[in-house]
Short mmCIF file of C-alpha atoms and ligand atoms in Angstrom, two decimals:
data_model
loop_
_atom_site.label_atom_id
_atom_site.label_comp_id
_atom_site.label_asym_id
_atom_site.label_seq_id
_atom_site.Cartn_x
_atom_site.Cartn_y
_atom_site.Cartn_z
CA MET A 205 58.82 -67.37 -14.54
CA ASN A 206 57.89 -70.93 -15.03
CA GLU A 207 57.72 -71.36 -11.14
CA ILE A 208 55.20 -68.68 -10.85
CA TRP A 209 52.87 -70.18 -13.44
CA ALA A 210 53.07 -73.54 -11.90
CA GLY A 211 52.46 -72.09 -8.56
CA MET A 212 49.37 -70.30 -9.76
CA ALA A 213 48.05 -73.38 -11.46
CA GLU A 214 48.51 -75.24 -8.30
CA ALA A 215 46.99 -72.41 -6.22
CA PHE A 216 43.83 -72.53 -8.24
CA LEU A 217 43.81 -76.20 -7.81
CA LEU A 218 43.95 -75.80 -4.10
CA ILE A 219 41.16 -73.30 -4.04
CA TRP A 220 39.12 -75.35 -6.40
CA SER A 221 39.46 -78.39 -4.36
CA LEU A 222 38.73 -76.52 -1.18
CA ASP A 223 42.13 -77.66 0.29
CA ALA A 224 41.66 -78.37 4.11
CA ASP A 225 44.71 -76.27 5.11
CA LEU A 226 43.60 -73.40 3.02
CA ILE A 227 40.03 -73.39 4.44
CA ASP A 228 41.41 -73.82 7.97
CA ILE A 229 43.75 -70.81 7.78
CA THR A 230 41.11 -68.60 5.97
CA LEU A 231 38.49 -69.33 8.59
CA ARG A 232 40.86 -68.50 11.34
CA SER A 233 41.79 -65.31 9.67
CA LEU A 234 38.18 -64.36 9.47
CA GLN A 235 37.55 -65.39 13.08
CA VAL A 236 40.33 -63.24 14.48
CA SER A 237 39.73 -60.23 12.25
CA LEU A 238 35.93 -60.36 12.75
CA SER A 239 36.34 -60.66 16.54
CA ALA A 240 38.78 -57.71 16.49
CA LEU A 241 36.36 -55.75 14.28
CA VAL A 242 33.45 -56.30 16.66
CA ILE A 243 35.28 -55.31 19.77
CA ALA A 244 36.97 -52.34 18.07
CA SER A 245 33.70 -51.08 16.81
CA ALA A 246 32.04 -51.43 20.19
CA LEU A 247 34.73 -49.21 21.64
CA ALA A 248 35.24 -46.78 18.78
CA LEU A 249 31.68 -45.87 17.64
CA PRO A 250 30.20 -44.56 20.77
CA LEU A 251 33.52 -43.03 21.75
CA ALA A 252 34.01 -41.18 18.54
CA THR A 253 30.33 -40.08 18.40
CA TRP A 254 30.53 -38.85 22.01
CA LEU A 255 33.80 -36.91 21.05
CA ALA A 256 31.89 -35.34 18.07
CA ILE A 257 29.05 -33.85 20.21
CA ARG A 258 30.69 -33.03 23.45
CA ARG A 259 32.89 -30.07 24.19
CA PHE A 260 35.27 -30.37 27.06
CA ARG A 261 38.72 -29.04 28.00
CA HIS A 262 41.03 -31.43 26.39
CA ARG A 263 38.91 -32.39 23.50
CA ARG A 264 41.43 -31.24 20.94
CA PHE A 265 44.21 -33.15 22.56
CA VAL A 266 42.10 -36.42 22.69
CA ILE A 267 41.32 -36.10 19.01
CA ALA A 268 45.00 -35.43 18.03
CA THR A 269 45.99 -38.48 20.17
CA MET A 270 43.34 -40.63 18.41
CA ASN A 271 44.62 -39.50 15.03
CA ALA A 272 48.26 -40.10 16.01
CA LEU A 273 47.48 -43.59 17.32
CA MET A 274 46.12 -44.36 13.82
CA GLY A 275 49.80 -44.21 12.69
CA LEU A 276 51.02 -46.88 15.13
CA PRO A 277 53.35 -49.35 13.51
CA PRO A 278 51.79 -52.68 13.94
CA VAL A 279 55.15 -54.31 14.69
CA VAL A 280 55.57 -52.07 17.59
CA VAL A 281 51.98 -52.77 18.84
CA GLY A 282 52.96 -56.48 18.51
CA LEU A 283 55.98 -55.95 20.62
CA ILE A 284 54.14 -54.09 23.36
CA VAL A 285 51.36 -56.67 23.45
CA TYR A 286 53.93 -59.50 23.48
CA LEU A 287 55.72 -57.84 26.51
CA LEU A 288 52.36 -57.40 28.40
CA LEU A 289 51.36 -60.93 27.73
CA SER A 290 54.66 -62.75 28.11
CA ARG A 291 55.09 -64.89 31.07
CA THR A 292 56.93 -62.39 33.09
CA GLY A 293 54.85 -59.45 31.86
CA PRO A 294 51.79 -57.92 33.92
CA PHE A 295 49.20 -60.07 32.10
CA GLY A 296 51.48 -63.11 31.91
CA VAL A 297 49.31 -65.07 34.32
CA LEU A 298 46.35 -65.18 31.76
CA GLY A 299 48.42 -67.33 29.45
CA LEU A 300 47.22 -65.62 26.38
CA LEU A 301 50.55 -65.32 24.40
CA PHE A 302 50.43 -67.35 21.22
CA THR A 303 46.66 -67.70 21.26
CA PRO A 304 44.17 -66.27 18.93
CA ALA A 305 43.07 -64.01 21.78
CA ALA A 306 46.49 -62.41 21.83
CA MET A 307 46.11 -61.70 18.08
CA ILE A 308 42.71 -60.25 18.62
CA ILE A 309 44.03 -57.88 21.26
CA ALA A 310 46.75 -56.62 18.96
CA GLN A 311 44.40 -56.06 16.09
CA VAL A 312 41.92 -54.21 18.39
CA ILE A 313 44.74 -51.94 19.29
CA ILE A 314 45.61 -51.33 15.70
CA ILE A 315 42.17 -50.73 14.26
CA THR A 316 40.28 -49.05 17.09
CA PRO A 317 41.93 -45.53 16.36
CA LEU A 318 41.38 -45.97 12.56
CA ILE A 319 37.67 -46.71 13.04
CA ALA A 320 37.32 -44.01 15.67
CA SER A 321 38.92 -41.33 13.52
CA ILE A 322 36.72 -42.14 10.39
CA THR A 323 33.69 -42.29 12.63
CA HIS A 324 34.62 -39.03 14.29
CA GLN A 325 35.02 -37.25 10.98
CA ALA A 326 31.67 -38.41 9.73
CA MET A 327 29.74 -37.86 12.95
CA ARG A 328 31.23 -34.24 13.28
CA GLU A 329 29.81 -33.39 9.92
CA LEU A 330 26.32 -34.96 10.75
CA TRP A 331 26.34 -33.24 14.14
CA SER A 332 26.87 -29.75 12.61
CA ASP A 333 24.01 -30.52 10.30
CA TYR A 334 21.67 -31.72 13.15
CA HIS A 335 22.90 -29.65 15.98
CA ASP A 336 20.18 -26.94 16.00
CA LEU A 337 17.37 -29.43 15.54
CA LEU A 338 18.46 -31.90 18.22
CA ILE A 339 19.03 -29.17 20.81
CA SER A 340 15.55 -27.59 19.74
CA LEU A 341 13.84 -30.86 20.32
CA ASN A 342 15.35 -31.01 23.90
CA THR A 343 17.04 -34.43 23.34
CA THR A 344 19.15 -36.07 25.90
CA HIS A 345 22.80 -36.93 25.32
CA GLY A 346 21.93 -40.55 24.86
CA GLN A 347 19.22 -39.68 22.29
CA ARG A 348 21.64 -37.52 20.38
CA ILE A 349 24.22 -40.26 20.15
CA ALA A 350 21.72 -42.80 19.15
CA THR A 351 20.21 -40.58 16.54
CA LEU A 352 23.65 -39.90 15.07
CA ILE A 353 24.72 -43.36 15.05
CA TRP A 354 21.46 -44.48 13.29
CA ASP A 355 21.39 -41.70 10.68
CA GLY A 356 25.30 -41.99 10.15
CA ARG A 357 25.08 -45.90 9.99
CA ARG A 358 26.49 -45.98 6.24
CA ALA A 359 29.51 -43.91 7.36
CA LEU A 360 30.03 -45.97 10.38
CA MET A 361 29.88 -49.28 8.21
CA THR A 362 32.46 -47.67 5.94
CA ALA A 363 34.68 -46.99 8.97
CA ALA A 364 34.18 -50.60 10.18
CA LEU A 365 34.98 -52.06 6.75
CA ALA A 366 38.15 -49.99 6.57
CA GLY A 367 39.11 -51.45 9.95
CA PHE A 368 38.39 -54.93 8.96
CA GLY A 369 40.46 -54.44 5.68
CA ARG A 370 43.36 -53.21 7.91
CA ALA A 371 43.00 -56.10 10.30
CA ILE A 372 42.82 -58.95 7.73
CA GLY A 373 45.86 -57.63 5.87
CA GLU A 374 47.98 -57.05 8.95
CA VAL A 375 50.95 -59.45 9.41
CA GLY A 376 53.72 -57.71 11.73
CA ALA A 377 51.86 -57.65 15.03
CA ILE A 378 50.01 -60.99 14.91
CA MET A 379 53.16 -62.76 13.76
CA ILE A 380 54.82 -61.61 16.95
CA VAL A 381 52.02 -62.34 19.50
CA GLY A 382 50.45 -65.23 17.67
CA GLY A 383 53.66 -67.05 16.82
CA ASN A 384 52.20 -68.41 13.56
CA ILE A 385 51.59 -71.85 15.17
CA ASP A 386 50.18 -74.43 12.68
CA HIS A 387 46.43 -75.10 13.31
CA VAL A 388 46.50 -72.65 16.24
CA THR A 389 47.47 -69.07 15.28
CA ARG A 390 48.34 -69.51 11.61
CA VAL A 391 46.36 -67.01 9.47
CA LEU A 392 46.44 -65.88 5.82
CA THR A 393 49.11 -63.20 6.04
CA THR A 394 51.48 -65.21 8.39
CA ALA A 395 50.97 -68.33 6.40
CA ILE A 396 51.98 -66.46 3.26
CA ALA A 397 54.99 -65.11 4.76
CA LEU A 398 55.99 -68.63 6.04
CA GLU A 399 55.28 -70.45 2.79
CA THR A 400 57.14 -67.86 0.76
CA GLY A 401 60.06 -68.33 3.07
CA LYS A 402 59.82 -72.08 2.63
CA GLY A 403 59.38 -71.79 -1.31
CA ASP A 404 55.91 -73.38 -1.32
CA PHE A 405 54.59 -70.76 -3.68
CA ALA A 406 51.48 -72.66 -4.48
CA LEU A 407 49.96 -72.53 -1.10
CA ALA A 408 51.40 -68.90 -0.60
CA LEU A 409 49.78 -67.80 -3.92
CA GLY A 410 46.48 -69.55 -3.24
CA LEU A 411 46.24 -68.00 0.29
CA GLY A 412 47.23 -64.62 -1.39
CA PHE A 413 44.30 -64.92 -4.04
CA VAL A 414 41.94 -65.52 -0.98
CA LEU A 415 43.27 -62.60 0.75
CA ILE A 416 42.96 -60.33 -2.43
CA ALA A 417 39.44 -61.55 -2.85
CA LEU A 418 38.44 -60.54 0.65
CA SER A 419 40.08 -57.06 0.41
CA LEU A 420 38.24 -56.60 -2.88
CA CYS A 421 34.94 -57.54 -1.28
CA VAL A 422 35.65 -55.07 1.47
CA ASN A 423 36.47 -52.14 -1.08
CA LEU A 424 33.49 -53.02 -3.19
CA ALA A 425 31.29 -52.72 -0.15
CA ILE A 426 32.74 -49.42 0.85
CA HIS A 427 32.22 -48.10 -2.57
CA THR A 428 28.58 -49.17 -2.72
CA LEU A 429 27.87 -47.82 0.63
CA SER A 430 29.36 -44.36 -0.15
CA ARG A 431 27.32 -44.26 -3.44
CA THR A 432 24.12 -45.12 -1.75
CA GLU A 433 25.02 -42.33 0.86
CA ARG A 434 25.62 -39.83 -1.76
CA GLU A 435 22.61 -40.68 -3.77
CA GLY A 436 20.34 -40.46 -0.80
CA LEU A 437 19.12 -44.02 -1.19
CA TRP A 438 18.71 -44.90 2.44
CA MET B 285 5.17 -1.22 33.31
CA VAL B 286 4.90 -4.93 33.49
CA SER B 287 2.19 -6.35 31.33
CA GLN B 288 0.21 -9.29 32.72
CA ASP B 289 0.96 -11.72 29.91
CA LEU B 290 4.64 -11.19 29.93
CA TYR B 291 6.37 -14.38 28.90
CA ALA B 292 10.05 -13.59 28.40
CA GLN B 293 12.50 -10.95 29.39
CA LEU B 294 15.92 -10.00 27.87
CA HIS B 295 18.43 -8.33 30.09
CA GLY B 296 21.46 -6.84 28.59
CA VAL B 297 21.67 -9.39 25.81
CA VAL B 298 24.73 -9.19 23.64
CA VAL B 299 25.58 -11.62 21.01
CA GLN B 300 29.13 -11.38 19.34
CA ARG B 301 30.40 -13.54 16.62
CA ARG B 302 33.96 -13.23 15.60
CA ASP B 303 34.36 -9.99 17.58
CA LYS B 304 31.45 -8.54 15.66
CA ALA B 305 28.35 -7.27 17.63
CA VAL B 306 25.57 -9.28 15.99
CA LEU B 307 22.83 -8.50 18.56
CA GLY B 308 22.37 -6.03 21.39
CA PRO B 309 22.88 -4.73 23.90
CA LEU B 310 19.21 -5.45 24.24
CA ASP B 311 16.68 -5.16 27.05
CA LEU B 312 13.43 -6.41 26.00
CA ASP B 313 10.04 -7.56 27.41
CA LEU B 314 7.93 -9.91 25.36
CA SER B 315 4.37 -10.25 26.10
CA GLY B 316 1.00 -11.22 24.42
CA GLY B 317 -0.10 -14.13 22.51
CA GLY B 318 -1.03 -14.40 18.67
CA PHE B 319 1.49 -13.45 16.08
CA THR B 320 4.62 -11.47 16.83
CA ILE B 321 6.37 -10.78 13.55
CA VAL B 322 10.01 -9.90 13.46
CA LEU B 323 10.96 -7.61 10.65
CA GLY B 324 14.19 -6.20 9.54
CA PRO B 325 16.73 -6.02 6.77
CA ASN B 326 19.10 -8.97 5.95
CA GLY B 327 21.87 -9.30 8.60
CA ALA B 328 19.73 -7.31 11.23
CA GLY B 329 19.89 -10.09 13.56
CA LYS B 330 16.43 -11.65 13.45
CA THR B 331 17.63 -15.30 13.19
CA THR B 332 20.07 -14.56 16.10
CA LEU B 333 17.29 -13.06 18.20
CA LEU B 334 14.94 -16.09 17.74
CA LYS B 335 17.79 -18.68 18.33
CA VAL B 336 18.75 -16.79 21.50
CA LEU B 337 15.31 -16.78 22.75
CA HIS B 338 14.73 -20.54 21.94
CA GLY B 339 18.22 -21.27 23.48
CA VAL B 340 19.91 -22.79 20.59
CA ASP B 341 22.42 -19.96 20.17
CA ARG B 342 24.94 -18.86 23.00
CA LEU B 343 24.84 -15.50 24.45
CA THR B 344 27.94 -13.51 24.89
CA SER B 345 26.60 -11.73 27.88
CA GLY B 346 23.18 -10.96 29.46
CA SER B 347 20.28 -13.30 30.12
CA VAL B 348 17.16 -14.48 28.64
CA SER B 349 14.46 -15.56 31.21
CA TRP B 350 11.11 -17.16 30.58
CA THR B 351 8.23 -17.08 32.96
CA VAL B 352 8.10 -20.87 32.90
CA PRO B 353 11.00 -22.66 34.76
CA ALA B 354 14.16 -22.75 32.82
CA LYS B 355 14.35 -26.41 32.68
CA THR B 356 11.02 -26.81 30.97
CA VAL B 357 11.28 -23.99 28.58
CA ARG B 358 12.13 -25.83 25.37
CA GLN B 359 9.62 -28.71 26.24
CA GLY B 360 6.78 -26.23 25.21
CA GLN B 361 8.57 -24.79 22.19
CA ALA B 362 9.26 -25.58 18.60
CA TYR B 363 11.42 -24.07 16.03
CA VAL B 364 11.40 -24.05 12.30
CA PHE B 365 14.76 -23.17 11.15
CA GLN B 366 15.55 -20.72 8.09
CA ARG B 367 17.23 -23.49 6.23
CA PRO B 368 15.17 -26.62 6.99
CA ILE B 369 17.03 -29.39 8.88
CA MET B 370 16.04 -32.75 7.35
CA LEU B 371 16.96 -35.85 9.34
CA ARG B 372 18.40 -38.37 6.79
CA ARG B 373 15.40 -40.43 7.06
CA SER B 374 12.06 -40.87 5.23
CA VAL B 375 9.24 -38.25 5.52
CA ARG B 376 7.45 -40.53 7.79
CA ALA B 377 10.35 -41.07 10.16
CA ASN B 378 10.94 -37.29 10.25
CA LEU B 379 7.48 -36.57 11.37
CA ALA B 380 7.55 -39.41 13.96
CA TYR B 381 10.89 -38.39 15.38
CA PRO B 382 9.70 -35.71 17.94
CA LEU B 383 6.96 -37.94 19.14
CA GLN B 384 9.37 -40.99 19.42
CA LEU B 385 11.60 -38.90 21.68
CA LEU B 386 8.67 -38.50 24.03
CA GLY B 387 8.17 -42.29 24.08
CA LEU B 388 4.54 -42.07 22.85
CA PRO B 389 2.77 -45.26 21.79
CA LYS B 390 3.20 -46.49 18.20
CA ALA B 391 -0.40 -46.29 17.28
CA GLU B 392 -0.75 -42.68 18.49
CA ILE B 393 2.46 -41.76 16.65
CA SER B 394 1.37 -43.15 13.36
CA ALA B 395 -2.13 -41.46 13.57
CA CYS B 396 -0.43 -38.03 14.14
CA VAL B 397 1.92 -38.69 11.31
CA ALA B 398 -0.80 -39.47 8.81
CA HIS B 399 -2.87 -36.41 10.12
CA TRP B 400 0.13 -34.10 9.55
CA ALA B 401 1.20 -35.47 6.25
CA ALA B 402 -2.16 -34.93 4.86
CA ARG B 403 -2.17 -31.48 6.16
CA ILE B 404 0.94 -30.61 4.29
CA GLY B 405 0.12 -32.61 1.15
CA LEU B 406 2.92 -35.11 1.54
CA SER B 407 0.75 -38.25 2.07
CA ALA B 408 2.04 -39.91 -1.00
CA GLU B 409 5.77 -39.10 -0.12
CA LEU B 410 5.84 -40.64 3.36
CA ASP B 411 8.47 -43.16 2.36
CA VAL B 412 10.56 -40.68 0.32
CA PRO B 413 13.98 -39.83 1.97
CA ALA B 414 13.36 -36.32 3.38
CA PRO B 415 16.53 -34.67 1.97
CA ARG B 416 15.27 -35.59 -1.52
CA LEU B 417 12.18 -33.42 -1.13
CA SER B 418 12.05 -30.00 -2.95
CA SER B 419 13.09 -27.17 -0.76
CA GLY B 420 9.46 -26.00 -0.49
CA GLU B 421 8.34 -29.53 0.50
CA GLN B 422 11.10 -29.58 3.02
CA GLN B 423 10.00 -26.43 4.55
CA LYS B 424 6.45 -27.70 4.97
CA LEU B 425 7.88 -30.89 6.50
CA ALA B 426 9.87 -28.88 8.92
CA LEU B 427 6.72 -26.88 10.02
CA ALA B 428 4.64 -30.04 10.45
CA ARG B 429 7.52 -31.75 12.49
CA ALA B 430 7.51 -28.61 14.65
CA LEU B 431 3.77 -28.44 15.26
CA ILE B 432 3.37 -32.13 15.78
CA ARG B 433 4.12 -31.85 19.36
CA ARG B 434 1.49 -29.14 19.81
CA PRO B 435 3.94 -26.64 21.26
CA ASP B 436 2.65 -23.58 23.07
CA THR B 437 5.45 -21.25 21.51
CA VAL B 438 6.44 -21.63 17.90
CA PHE B 439 9.48 -19.86 16.44
CA LEU B 440 9.53 -19.62 12.62
CA ASP B 441 12.35 -18.18 10.66
CA GLU B 442 10.92 -17.30 7.32
CA PRO B 443 8.77 -20.35 6.91
CA CYS B 444 7.56 -19.24 3.50
CA SER B 445 10.77 -18.28 1.70
CA ASN B 446 10.75 -20.95 -0.76
CA LEU B 447 7.05 -21.34 -1.18
CA ASP B 448 4.71 -20.44 -4.03
CA GLY B 449 1.52 -18.46 -3.33
CA ARG B 450 -0.80 -21.47 -2.80
CA SER B 451 1.64 -23.12 -0.49
CA THR B 452 2.11 -19.96 1.43
CA ARG B 453 -1.64 -19.65 1.90
CA GLU B 454 -1.68 -23.41 3.18
CA ILE B 455 1.09 -22.64 5.72
CA GLU B 456 -0.56 -19.39 6.90
CA ASP B 457 -3.83 -21.43 7.39
CA ILE B 458 -1.93 -24.04 9.46
CA LEU B 459 -0.37 -21.26 11.41
CA CYS B 460 -3.60 -19.48 12.11
CA ASP B 461 -5.19 -22.82 13.22
CA ALA B 462 -2.23 -23.16 15.62
CA SER B 463 -2.60 -19.71 16.92
CA ALA B 464 -6.24 -20.30 17.50
CA ALA B 465 -5.59 -23.26 19.45
CA GLY B 466 -3.61 -21.15 21.77
CA ALA B 467 -0.04 -21.28 20.46
CA ARG B 468 2.19 -18.19 20.54
CA ILE B 469 3.81 -17.53 17.35
CA ILE B 470 7.05 -15.56 16.83
CA MET B 471 8.04 -15.40 13.18
CA THR B 472 10.38 -13.54 10.75
CA THR B 473 9.40 -12.81 7.25
CA HIS B 474 10.58 -10.77 4.34
CA ASP B 475 7.11 -10.82 2.94
CA LEU B 476 5.54 -7.42 4.04
CA GLY B 477 2.05 -8.69 2.68
CA GLN B 478 2.31 -11.67 5.00
CA ALA B 479 3.37 -9.62 7.95
CA ARG B 480 0.36 -7.30 7.44
CA ARG B 481 -1.98 -10.41 7.14
CA LEU B 482 -0.71 -12.15 10.29
CA ALA B 483 0.93 -9.80 12.64
CA ASP B 484 -0.65 -8.91 16.01
CA ARG B 485 2.61 -7.30 17.08
CA VAL B 486 5.69 -6.28 15.22
CA LEU B 487 9.21 -6.16 16.42
CA PHE B 488 11.48 -4.22 14.11
CA LEU B 489 15.22 -5.08 14.30
CA ASN B 490 17.90 -3.13 12.59
CA LYS B 491 21.72 -3.59 13.11
CA GLY B 492 21.17 -5.89 16.12
CA GLN B 493 18.81 -3.21 17.82
CA VAL B 494 15.16 -3.30 18.35
CA GLU B 495 14.19 -0.03 16.82
CA GLU B 496 10.52 -0.24 17.22
CA GLN B 497 8.10 -2.63 18.89
CA GLY B 498 4.28 -2.55 19.26
CA PRO B 499 0.89 -3.39 17.79
CA ALA B 500 0.98 -4.25 14.15
CA ASP B 501 -1.65 -1.74 13.03
CA ARG B 502 0.35 1.15 14.55
CA PHE B 503 3.61 -0.12 13.09
CA PHE B 504 2.13 -0.34 9.58
CA THR B 505 0.18 2.83 9.54
CA ALA B 506 2.37 5.14 11.64
CA PRO B 507 5.95 3.82 12.20
CA LYS B 508 8.01 6.20 14.28
CA SER B 509 11.60 5.22 13.78
CA PRO B 510 13.38 6.39 10.67
CA GLY B 511 14.60 2.91 10.06
CA ALA B 512 11.16 1.50 10.02
CA ILE B 513 9.80 4.17 7.88
CA ALA B 514 12.54 3.63 5.26
CA PHE B 515 12.07 -0.26 5.60
CA LEU B 516 8.35 0.10 4.89
CA ASN B 517 8.93 2.29 1.83
CA GLY B 518 11.39 -0.32 0.42
CA ASP B 519 14.34 2.17 0.79
CA ILE B 520 17.85 1.23 1.43
CA ILE B 521 18.49 1.64 5.11
CA GLU B 522 21.76 3.22 6.02
N1 LIG C 723 28.39 -17.58 13.38
C1 LIG C 723 28.51 -16.51 12.93
N2 LIG C 723 29.80 -15.92 12.52
C2 LIG C 723 29.94 -14.76 12.03
N3 LIG C 723 28.90 -13.91 11.78
C3 LIG C 723 27.74 -14.37 12.20
C4 LIG C 723 27.51 -15.59 12.59
N4 LIG C 723 26.10 -15.69 12.85
C5 LIG C 723 25.58 -14.58 12.43
N5 LIG C 723 26.44 -13.77 12.00
C6 LIG C 723 26.30 -12.34 11.52
O1 LIG C 723 25.32 -11.79 12.40
C7 LIG C 723 24.45 -10.83 11.60
C8 LIG C 723 23.02 -11.19 11.94
O2 LIG C 723 22.73 -12.49 11.33
P1 LIG C 723 21.25 -13.11 11.34
O3 LIG C 723 21.37 -14.38 10.77
O4 LIG C 723 20.71 -12.98 12.73
O5 LIG C 723 20.58 -11.99 10.45
P2 LIG C 723 18.97 -12.07 9.89
O6 LIG C 723 18.43 -10.84 10.43
O7 LIG C 723 18.29 -13.29 10.13
O8 LIG C 723 19.26 -11.87 8.34
P3 LIG C 723 18.40 -12.72 7.14
O9 LIG C 723 17.27 -11.69 6.87
O10 LIG C 723 19.41 -12.55 5.98
O11 LIG C 723 18.06 -13.97 7.58
C9 LIG C 723 24.94 -11.06 10.24
O12 LIG C 723 25.73 -9.90 9.80
C10 LIG C 723 25.70 -12.22 10.14
O13 LIG C 723 26.75 -12.24 9.13
MG1 LIG C 724 17.76 -14.92 9.24
#
């Protein structure tokens, strides 16, 4: 018990003194997860909106696949990305393994289905509401997608935040493809795993507090967004 | 007999929903400007007929043809839905939306928006989110948003169902102005007084069939079909 209290005290000191390692690791976490978020959103938002308004033959199958991909175990994603990027793999020549880029790729694969699935749900609802009006006004497909994305932007931000929350807290995949190399690919989650293993609870706890604070912010933002949506305060 | 101002024809139109025949089989010629009022009891298929004419609802079989080319049909038309559809935007943005789709210059759009907002008495509410308006205000907004493109054909599905007497008068005035400017108006209503005030022609629908069609004065003074007679008497139609 004493160890934990001592660790906590030291953790606060690290945060208070803006410890260089702690800052470095936190910034890298943000950089990797935000990049993954931007790329995943750019893929998922238009795709999911398009899926919500277009009827085609294998639509149900595509949606089922998207929902199934949401449940992909991150460790397995890590393994697959590792195999693809390893020196003998098909993308080995790019030399991306054990770089932040590899971690971003893994996170994109993990969070794109999640963002797409939440977006699709919201867009379908909005589309059933708008359908008759947008058809009546003779809109093009592009105009429909743009209208839905704009008017559904709060739901889309909620989806993006959920994706970010998943990315920043993920450890299995980025551990495998990033390698947890100090000052190169070490991020909050992998550092916590490592420091705990080494028995350095102070740094682990300090990093843990930062991670918790980030998740809290994300959840608070989601909550605020859904409330403004419900109350029609847009 | 093909009348000169024929504008649309329905051939063997059938609409089924969940294996239930909702409309038709229907062969119908539509002609003449002014007000065509579609009357009939609840569930007669009035909404379905309007949507099929406008092309927002799918046909099970048959065809609807307009005298203007199929590709341009909806460009000249507007539709006010029975349950107003509000974009989740401000009143201003709702009014501007149809014009923005056409890519009109900003100054022109805002002049139009100001004009129509004043016309429906919502000038002070321009920045209010449209879904927060009362249902009567939403109906007026939906009407203004439909007329803002100056359509040549306007479909209205019970545009006054949530309005008080004064608002109903305002809406009727707006519609009469549009009609005087040359718009053709096809409208459903459950308000027989309103039908009498506005109608040039009446289309009486019952159980998915057109039971009677013709000039309004003849319909109201000497209805022929038993369904229409019962309907005008306020009886329950079997
Ligand atoms: N999507 C649908 N699924 C099942 N039934 C439907 C559907 N759309 C319409 N119907 C049925 O078709 C019939 C005609 O509907 P419609 O809305 O055209 O009637 P209406 O004349 O406009 O009635 P009201 O005066 O109540 O507005 C109704 O019995 C309705 O239940
Ligand atoms: Mg109806």
